[in-house]
Coordinates of N, CA and C and ligand atoms in Angstrom, one line a residue:
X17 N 107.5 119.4 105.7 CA 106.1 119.5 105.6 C 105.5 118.3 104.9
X18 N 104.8 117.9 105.5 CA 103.8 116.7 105.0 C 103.6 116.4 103.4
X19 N 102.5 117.5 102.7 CA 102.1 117.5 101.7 C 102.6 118.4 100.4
X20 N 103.9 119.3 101.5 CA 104.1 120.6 100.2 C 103.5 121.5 99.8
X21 N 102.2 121.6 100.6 CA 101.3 122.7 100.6 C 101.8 123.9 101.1
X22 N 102.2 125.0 100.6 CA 102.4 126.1 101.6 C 101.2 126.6 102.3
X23 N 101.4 126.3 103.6 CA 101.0 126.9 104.9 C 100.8 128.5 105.7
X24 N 99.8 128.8 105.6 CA 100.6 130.2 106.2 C 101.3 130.7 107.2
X25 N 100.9 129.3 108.1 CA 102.0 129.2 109.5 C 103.0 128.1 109.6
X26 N 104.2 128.4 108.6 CA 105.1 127.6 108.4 C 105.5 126.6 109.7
X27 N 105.1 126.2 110.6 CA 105.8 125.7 111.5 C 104.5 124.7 112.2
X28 N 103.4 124.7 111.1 CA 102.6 123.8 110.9 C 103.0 122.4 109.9
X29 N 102.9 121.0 110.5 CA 103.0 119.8 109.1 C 102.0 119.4 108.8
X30 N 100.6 119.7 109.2 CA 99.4 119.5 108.3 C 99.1 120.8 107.6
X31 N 98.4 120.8 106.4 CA 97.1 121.2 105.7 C 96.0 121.0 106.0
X32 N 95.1 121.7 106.3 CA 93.5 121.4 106.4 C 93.2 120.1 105.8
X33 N 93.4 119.9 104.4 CA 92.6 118.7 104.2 C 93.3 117.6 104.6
X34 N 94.8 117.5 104.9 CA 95.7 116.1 105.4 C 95.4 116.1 106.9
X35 N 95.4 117.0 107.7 CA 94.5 116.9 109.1 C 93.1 116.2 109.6
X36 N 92.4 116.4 108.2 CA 91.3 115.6 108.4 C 90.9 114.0 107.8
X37 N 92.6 113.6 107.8 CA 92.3 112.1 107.5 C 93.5 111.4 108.1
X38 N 93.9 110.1 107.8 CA 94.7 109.5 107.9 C 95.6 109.4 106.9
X39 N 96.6 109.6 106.4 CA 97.2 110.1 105.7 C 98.4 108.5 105.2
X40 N 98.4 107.7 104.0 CA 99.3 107.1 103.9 C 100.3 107.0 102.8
X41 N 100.6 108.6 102.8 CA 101.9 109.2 102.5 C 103.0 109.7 103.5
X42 N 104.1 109.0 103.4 CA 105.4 109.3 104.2 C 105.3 111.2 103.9
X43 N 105.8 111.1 102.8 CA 105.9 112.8 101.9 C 106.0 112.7 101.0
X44 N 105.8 114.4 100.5 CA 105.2 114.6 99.0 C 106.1 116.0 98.7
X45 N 106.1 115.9 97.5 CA 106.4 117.0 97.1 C 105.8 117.4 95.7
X46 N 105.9 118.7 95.3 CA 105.6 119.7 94.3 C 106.3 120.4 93.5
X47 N 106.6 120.4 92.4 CA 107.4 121.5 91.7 C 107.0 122.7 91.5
X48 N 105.5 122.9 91.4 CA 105.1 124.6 91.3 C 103.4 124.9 91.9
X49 N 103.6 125.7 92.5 CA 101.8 126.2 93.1 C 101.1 126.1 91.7
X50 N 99.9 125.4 92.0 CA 99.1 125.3 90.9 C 98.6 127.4 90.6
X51 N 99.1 127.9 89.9 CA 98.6 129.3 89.7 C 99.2 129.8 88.2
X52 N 99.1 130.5 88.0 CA 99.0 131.1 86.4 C 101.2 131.5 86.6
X53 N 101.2 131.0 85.6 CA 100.6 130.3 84.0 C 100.6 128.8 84.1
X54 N 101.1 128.0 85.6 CA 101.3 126.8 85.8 C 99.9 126.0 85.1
X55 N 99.0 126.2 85.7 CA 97.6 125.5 85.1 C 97.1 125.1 83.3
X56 N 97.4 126.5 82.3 CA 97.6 126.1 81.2 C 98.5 125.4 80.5
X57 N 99.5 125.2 81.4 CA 100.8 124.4 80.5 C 100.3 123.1 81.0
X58 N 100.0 122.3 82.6 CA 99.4 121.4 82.6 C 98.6 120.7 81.8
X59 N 97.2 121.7 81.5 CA 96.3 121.5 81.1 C 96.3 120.9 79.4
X60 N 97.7 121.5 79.1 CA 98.2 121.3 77.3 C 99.0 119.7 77.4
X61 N 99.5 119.7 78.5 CA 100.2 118.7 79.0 C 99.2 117.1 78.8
X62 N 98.1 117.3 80.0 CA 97.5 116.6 80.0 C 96.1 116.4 78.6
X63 N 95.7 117.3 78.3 CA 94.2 117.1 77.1 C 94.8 117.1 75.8
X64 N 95.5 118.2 75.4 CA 96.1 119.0 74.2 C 97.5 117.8 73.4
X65 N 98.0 117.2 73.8 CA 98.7 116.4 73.4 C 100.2 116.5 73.0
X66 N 100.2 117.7 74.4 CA 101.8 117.8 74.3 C 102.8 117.1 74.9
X67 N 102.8 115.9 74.3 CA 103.3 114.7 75.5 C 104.9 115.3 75.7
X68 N 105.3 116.0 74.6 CA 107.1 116.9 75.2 C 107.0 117.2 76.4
X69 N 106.0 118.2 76.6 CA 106.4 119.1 78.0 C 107.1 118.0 79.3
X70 N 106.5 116.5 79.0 CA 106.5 115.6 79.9 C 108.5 115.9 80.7
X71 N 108.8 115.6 79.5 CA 110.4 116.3 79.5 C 110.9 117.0 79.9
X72 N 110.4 118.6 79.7 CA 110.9 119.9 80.5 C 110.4 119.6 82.0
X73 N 108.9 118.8 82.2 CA 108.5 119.0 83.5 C 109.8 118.2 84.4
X74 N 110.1 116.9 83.7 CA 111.1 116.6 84.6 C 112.4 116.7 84.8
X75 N 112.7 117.2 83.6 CA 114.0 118.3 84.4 C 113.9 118.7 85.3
X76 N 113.0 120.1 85.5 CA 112.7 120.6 86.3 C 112.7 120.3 87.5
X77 N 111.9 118.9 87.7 CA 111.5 118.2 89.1 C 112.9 118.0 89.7
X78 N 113.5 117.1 88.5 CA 114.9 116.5 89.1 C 116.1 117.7 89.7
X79 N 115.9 119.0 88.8 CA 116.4 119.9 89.1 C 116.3 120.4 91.2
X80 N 115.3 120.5 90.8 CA 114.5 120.3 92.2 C 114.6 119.3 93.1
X81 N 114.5 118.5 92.9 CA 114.1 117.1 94.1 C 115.1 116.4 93.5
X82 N 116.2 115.7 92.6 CA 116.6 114.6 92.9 C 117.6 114.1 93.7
X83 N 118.2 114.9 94.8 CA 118.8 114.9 96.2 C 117.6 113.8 97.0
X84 N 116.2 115.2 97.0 CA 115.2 114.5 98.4 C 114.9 113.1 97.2
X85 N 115.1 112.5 96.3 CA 114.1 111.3 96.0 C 115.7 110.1 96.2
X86 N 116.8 110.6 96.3 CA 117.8 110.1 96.8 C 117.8 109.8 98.3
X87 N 117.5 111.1 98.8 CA 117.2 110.7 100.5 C 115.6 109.7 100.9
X88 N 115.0 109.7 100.0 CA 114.0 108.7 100.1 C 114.2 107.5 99.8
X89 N 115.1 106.7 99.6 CA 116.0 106.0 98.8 C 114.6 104.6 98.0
X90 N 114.4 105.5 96.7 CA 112.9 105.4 96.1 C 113.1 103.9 95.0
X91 N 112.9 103.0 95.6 CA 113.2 102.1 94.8 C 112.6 101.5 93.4
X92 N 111.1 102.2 93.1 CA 110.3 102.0 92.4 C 109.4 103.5 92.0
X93 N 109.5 103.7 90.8 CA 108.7 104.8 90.0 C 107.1 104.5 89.9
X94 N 106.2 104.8 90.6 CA 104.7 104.3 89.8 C 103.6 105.9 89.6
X95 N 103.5 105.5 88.1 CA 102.7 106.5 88.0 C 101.0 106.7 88.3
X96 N 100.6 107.4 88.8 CA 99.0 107.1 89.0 C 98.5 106.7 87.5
X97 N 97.8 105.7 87.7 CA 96.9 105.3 86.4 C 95.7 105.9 86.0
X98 N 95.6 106.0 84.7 CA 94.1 106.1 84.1 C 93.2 105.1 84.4
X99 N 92.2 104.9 84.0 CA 91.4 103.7 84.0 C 91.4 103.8 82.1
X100 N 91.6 102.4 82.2 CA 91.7 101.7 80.6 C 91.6 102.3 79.4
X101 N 90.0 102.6 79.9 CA 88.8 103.3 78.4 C 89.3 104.9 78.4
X102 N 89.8 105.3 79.8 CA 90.3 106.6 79.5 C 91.4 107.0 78.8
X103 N 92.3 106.1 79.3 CA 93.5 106.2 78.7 C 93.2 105.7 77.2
X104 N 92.7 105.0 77.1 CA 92.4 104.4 75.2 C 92.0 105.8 74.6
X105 N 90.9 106.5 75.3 CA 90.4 107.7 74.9 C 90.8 108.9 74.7
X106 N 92.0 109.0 75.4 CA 93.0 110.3 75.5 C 94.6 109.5 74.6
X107 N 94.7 108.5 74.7 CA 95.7 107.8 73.9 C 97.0 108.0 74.3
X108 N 97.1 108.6 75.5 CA 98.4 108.4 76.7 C 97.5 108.6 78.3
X109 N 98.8 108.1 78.8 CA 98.4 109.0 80.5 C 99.8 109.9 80.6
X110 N 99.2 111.2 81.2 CA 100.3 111.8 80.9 C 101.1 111.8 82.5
X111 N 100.8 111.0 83.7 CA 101.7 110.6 84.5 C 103.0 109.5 84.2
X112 N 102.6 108.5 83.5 CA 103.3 108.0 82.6 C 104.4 108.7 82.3
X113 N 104.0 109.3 81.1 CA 105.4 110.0 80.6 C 106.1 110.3 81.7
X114 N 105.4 111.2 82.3 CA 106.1 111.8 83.1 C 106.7 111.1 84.3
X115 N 106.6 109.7 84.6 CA 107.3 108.7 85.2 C 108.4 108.4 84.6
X116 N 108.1 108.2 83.1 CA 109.2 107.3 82.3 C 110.6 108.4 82.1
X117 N 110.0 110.3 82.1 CA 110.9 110.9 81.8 C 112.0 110.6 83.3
X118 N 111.4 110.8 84.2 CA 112.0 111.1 85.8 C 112.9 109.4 85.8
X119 N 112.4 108.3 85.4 CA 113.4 107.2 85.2 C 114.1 107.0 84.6
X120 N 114.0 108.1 83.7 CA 115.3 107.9 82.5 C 116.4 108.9 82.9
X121 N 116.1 109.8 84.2 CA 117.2 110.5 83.9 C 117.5 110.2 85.6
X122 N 116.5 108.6 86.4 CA 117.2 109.1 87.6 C 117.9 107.3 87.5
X123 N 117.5 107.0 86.5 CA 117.7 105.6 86.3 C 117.0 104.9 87.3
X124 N 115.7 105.1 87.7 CA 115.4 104.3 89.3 C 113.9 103.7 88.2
X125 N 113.7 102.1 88.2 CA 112.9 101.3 87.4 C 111.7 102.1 87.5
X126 N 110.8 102.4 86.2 CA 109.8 102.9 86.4 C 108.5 101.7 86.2
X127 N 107.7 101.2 87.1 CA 106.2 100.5 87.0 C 105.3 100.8 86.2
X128 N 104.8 100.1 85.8 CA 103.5 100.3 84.8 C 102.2 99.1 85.1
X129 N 102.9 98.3 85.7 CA 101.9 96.6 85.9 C 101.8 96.6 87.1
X130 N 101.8 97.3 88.1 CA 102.0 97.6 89.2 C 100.2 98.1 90.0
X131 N 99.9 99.4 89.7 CA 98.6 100.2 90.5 C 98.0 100.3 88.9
X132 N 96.7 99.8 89.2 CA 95.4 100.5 88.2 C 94.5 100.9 88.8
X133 N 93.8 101.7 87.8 CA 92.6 102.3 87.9 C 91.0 100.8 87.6
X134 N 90.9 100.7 88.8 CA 89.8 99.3 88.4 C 88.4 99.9 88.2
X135 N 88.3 100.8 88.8 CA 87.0 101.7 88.8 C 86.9 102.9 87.9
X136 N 85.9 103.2 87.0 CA 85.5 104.8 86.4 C 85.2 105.6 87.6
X137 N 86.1 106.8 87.4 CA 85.8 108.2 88.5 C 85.4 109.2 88.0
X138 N 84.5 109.7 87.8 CA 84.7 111.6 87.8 C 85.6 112.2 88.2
X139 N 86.0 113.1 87.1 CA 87.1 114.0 87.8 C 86.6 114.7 88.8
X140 N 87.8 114.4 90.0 CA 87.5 115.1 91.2 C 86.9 116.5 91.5
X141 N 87.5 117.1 90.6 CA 87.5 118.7 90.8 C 85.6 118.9 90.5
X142 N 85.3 118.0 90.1 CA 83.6 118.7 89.8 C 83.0 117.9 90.9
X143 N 83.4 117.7 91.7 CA 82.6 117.1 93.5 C 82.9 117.4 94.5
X144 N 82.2 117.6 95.8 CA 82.7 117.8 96.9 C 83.3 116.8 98.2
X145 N 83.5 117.6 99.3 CA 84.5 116.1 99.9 C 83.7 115.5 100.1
X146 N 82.5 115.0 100.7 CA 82.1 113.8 100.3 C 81.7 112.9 99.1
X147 N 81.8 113.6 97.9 CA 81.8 113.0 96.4 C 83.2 112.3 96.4
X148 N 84.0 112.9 96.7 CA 85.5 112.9 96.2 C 85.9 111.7 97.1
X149 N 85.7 111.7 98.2 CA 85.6 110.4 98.8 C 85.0 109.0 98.4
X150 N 84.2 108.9 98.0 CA 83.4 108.1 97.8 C 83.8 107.7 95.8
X151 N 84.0 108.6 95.3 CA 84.2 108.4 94.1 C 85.7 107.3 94.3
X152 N 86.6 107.5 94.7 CA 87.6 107.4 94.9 C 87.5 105.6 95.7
X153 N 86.6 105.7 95.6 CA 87.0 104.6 96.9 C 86.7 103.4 95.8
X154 N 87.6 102.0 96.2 CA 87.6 100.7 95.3 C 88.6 101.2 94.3
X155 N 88.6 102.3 93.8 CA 89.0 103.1 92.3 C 90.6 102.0 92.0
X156 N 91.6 102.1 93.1 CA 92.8 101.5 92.6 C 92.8 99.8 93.1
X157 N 93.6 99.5 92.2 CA 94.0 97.9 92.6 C 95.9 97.8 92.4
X158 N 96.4 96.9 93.6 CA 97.6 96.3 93.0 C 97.6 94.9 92.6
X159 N 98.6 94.8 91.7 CA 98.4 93.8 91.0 C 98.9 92.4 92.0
X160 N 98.6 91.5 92.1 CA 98.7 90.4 92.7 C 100.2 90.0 92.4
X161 N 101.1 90.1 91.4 CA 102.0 89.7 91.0 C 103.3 90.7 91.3
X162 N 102.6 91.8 91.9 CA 104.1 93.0 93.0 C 104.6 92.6 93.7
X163 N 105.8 92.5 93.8 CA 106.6 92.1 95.0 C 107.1 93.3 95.4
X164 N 106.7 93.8 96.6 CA 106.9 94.9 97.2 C 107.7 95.3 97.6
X165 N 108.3 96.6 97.0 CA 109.4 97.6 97.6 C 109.5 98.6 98.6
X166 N 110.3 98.7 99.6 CA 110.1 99.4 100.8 C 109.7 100.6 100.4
X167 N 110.0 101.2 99.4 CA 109.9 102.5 99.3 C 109.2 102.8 97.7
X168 N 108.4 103.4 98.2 CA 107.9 103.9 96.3 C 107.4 105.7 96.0
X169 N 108.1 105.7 95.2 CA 107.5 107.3 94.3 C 106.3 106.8 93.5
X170 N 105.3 107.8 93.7 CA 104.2 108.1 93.1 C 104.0 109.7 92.1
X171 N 104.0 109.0 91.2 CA 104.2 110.1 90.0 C 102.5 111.0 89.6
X172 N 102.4 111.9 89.9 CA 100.9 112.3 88.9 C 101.1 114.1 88.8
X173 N 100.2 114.7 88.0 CA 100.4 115.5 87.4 C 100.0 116.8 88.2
X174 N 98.9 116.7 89.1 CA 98.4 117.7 90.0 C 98.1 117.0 91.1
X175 N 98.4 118.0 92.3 CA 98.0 117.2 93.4 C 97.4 118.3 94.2
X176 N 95.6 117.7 94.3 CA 94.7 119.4 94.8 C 94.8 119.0 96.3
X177 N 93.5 118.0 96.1 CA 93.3 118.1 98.1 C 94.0 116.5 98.2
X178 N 94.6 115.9 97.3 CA 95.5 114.9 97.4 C 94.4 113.4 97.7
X179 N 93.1 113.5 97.8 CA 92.6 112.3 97.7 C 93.0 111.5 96.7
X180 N 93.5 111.7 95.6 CA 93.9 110.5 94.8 C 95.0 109.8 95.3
X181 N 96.2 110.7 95.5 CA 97.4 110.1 95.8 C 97.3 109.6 97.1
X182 N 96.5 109.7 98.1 CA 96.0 108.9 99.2 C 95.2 107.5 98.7
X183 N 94.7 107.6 98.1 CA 93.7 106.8 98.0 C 94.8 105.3 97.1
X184 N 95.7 106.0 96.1 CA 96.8 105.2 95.3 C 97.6 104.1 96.9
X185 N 98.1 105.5 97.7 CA 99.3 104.7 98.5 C 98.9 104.2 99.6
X186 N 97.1 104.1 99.6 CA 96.1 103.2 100.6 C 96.8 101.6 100.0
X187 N 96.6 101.3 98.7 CA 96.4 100.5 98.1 C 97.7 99.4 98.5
X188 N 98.7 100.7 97.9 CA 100.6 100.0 97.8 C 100.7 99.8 99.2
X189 N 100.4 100.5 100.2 CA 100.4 100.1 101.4 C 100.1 98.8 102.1
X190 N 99.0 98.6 101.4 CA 97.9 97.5 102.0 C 99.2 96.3 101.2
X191 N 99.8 96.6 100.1 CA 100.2 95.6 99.4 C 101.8 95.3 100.1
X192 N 102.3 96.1 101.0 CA 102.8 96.1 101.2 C 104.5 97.0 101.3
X193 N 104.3 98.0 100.3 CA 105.0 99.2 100.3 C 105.3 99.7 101.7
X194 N 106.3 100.3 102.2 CA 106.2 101.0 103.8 C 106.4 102.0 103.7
X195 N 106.8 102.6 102.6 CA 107.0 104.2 102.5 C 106.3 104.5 100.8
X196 N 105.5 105.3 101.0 CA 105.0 105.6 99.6 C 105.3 107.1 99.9
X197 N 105.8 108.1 98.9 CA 106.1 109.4 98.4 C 105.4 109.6 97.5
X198 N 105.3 111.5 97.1 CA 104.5 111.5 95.8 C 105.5 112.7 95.1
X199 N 105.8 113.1 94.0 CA 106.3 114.0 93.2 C 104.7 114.2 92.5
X200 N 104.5 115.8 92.2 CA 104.0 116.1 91.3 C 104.0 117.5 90.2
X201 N 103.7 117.6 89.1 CA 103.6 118.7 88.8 C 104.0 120.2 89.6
X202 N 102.5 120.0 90.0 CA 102.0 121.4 90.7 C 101.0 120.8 91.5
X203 N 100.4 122.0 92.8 CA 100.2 121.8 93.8 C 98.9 122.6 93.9
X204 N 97.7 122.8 94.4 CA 97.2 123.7 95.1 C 97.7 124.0 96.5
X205 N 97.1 125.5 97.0 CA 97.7 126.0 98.0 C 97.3 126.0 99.1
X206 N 97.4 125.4 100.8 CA 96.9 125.0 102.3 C 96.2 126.2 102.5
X207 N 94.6 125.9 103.1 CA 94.5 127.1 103.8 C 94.6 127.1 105.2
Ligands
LIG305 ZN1 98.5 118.5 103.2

């Protein structure tokens, strides 16, 4: 399945919202439906400052996926970026960690100088699809100095209707990436 959205008609590879675009993600995966209690442990993860959890999440993932990130043969770890002042303002990105934990235990180089955030966005979740589009757009840049790997993991913490991590592996694409994947957290669920 495309996005890792569970479907209710399994033998479907789009989601509603990946149907209605062009999609430049290979595949993605999820460690847990965004649903209770998954959301508050995120939520502590990302605001609250519990940069540990970063750790247990990726056990877990690797527990999970590090066969499929083997079969993706993922040459490059990039985490989705904050934009600057955000990250100054929160004083981590908590994709980050959570890159650096999944590289330390898959040993596969994790990026940092790689994808930024060049634009300020509103968080997604308070706009609709045409906000979220449009917010989104210019938002990332690759750095001029990437030399591009066939294959890349994209690391971020939630992945709802996936505009962001589309919008990231628009970028690595353009730059030259041929396969971008995404690991995340947690997921919301296909209708
Ligand atoms: Zn989808």
């Amino acid at each position: 399945m495309h996005c890792g959205k569970p479907l209710e008609d399994e033998t479907e590879e789009y989601c509603s919202d990946c149907r209605k675009r062009k999609s430049y993600i290979t595949q993605g995966k999820a460690l847990w439906l965004h649903r209770d209690p998954v959301p508050a442990a995120v939520y502590r993860f990302k605001y609250k400052n519990r940069r540990s959890y970063g750790k247990v999440f990726a056990r877990e993932m690797m527990e999970q996926y590090e066969k499929q990130i083997g079969r993706w043969r993922v040459r490059e770890i990039i985490p989705v970026p904050l934009h600057r002042s955000k990250r100054r303002e929160r004083g981590y990105n908590q994709a980050e960690i959570l890159a650096e934990e999944i590289g330390a235990l898959t040993g596969i180089p994790v990026r940092k100088d790689v994808l930024f955030r060049i634009r300020k966005t509103v968080p997604q979740k308070k706009l609709d699809t045409e906000g979220r589009k449009k917010n989104l757009q210019g938002a990332f840049a690759v750095s001029g100095k990437w030399r591009p790997v066939k294959n890349v993991l994209l690391v971020d913490d939630i992945y709802t209707t996936g505009s962001t991590v589309e919008h990231a592996a628009k970028v690595l694409r353009k730059a030259g990436a041929e396969n971008v994947y995404f690991l995340t957290i947690s997921i919301g669920q296909g209708i």
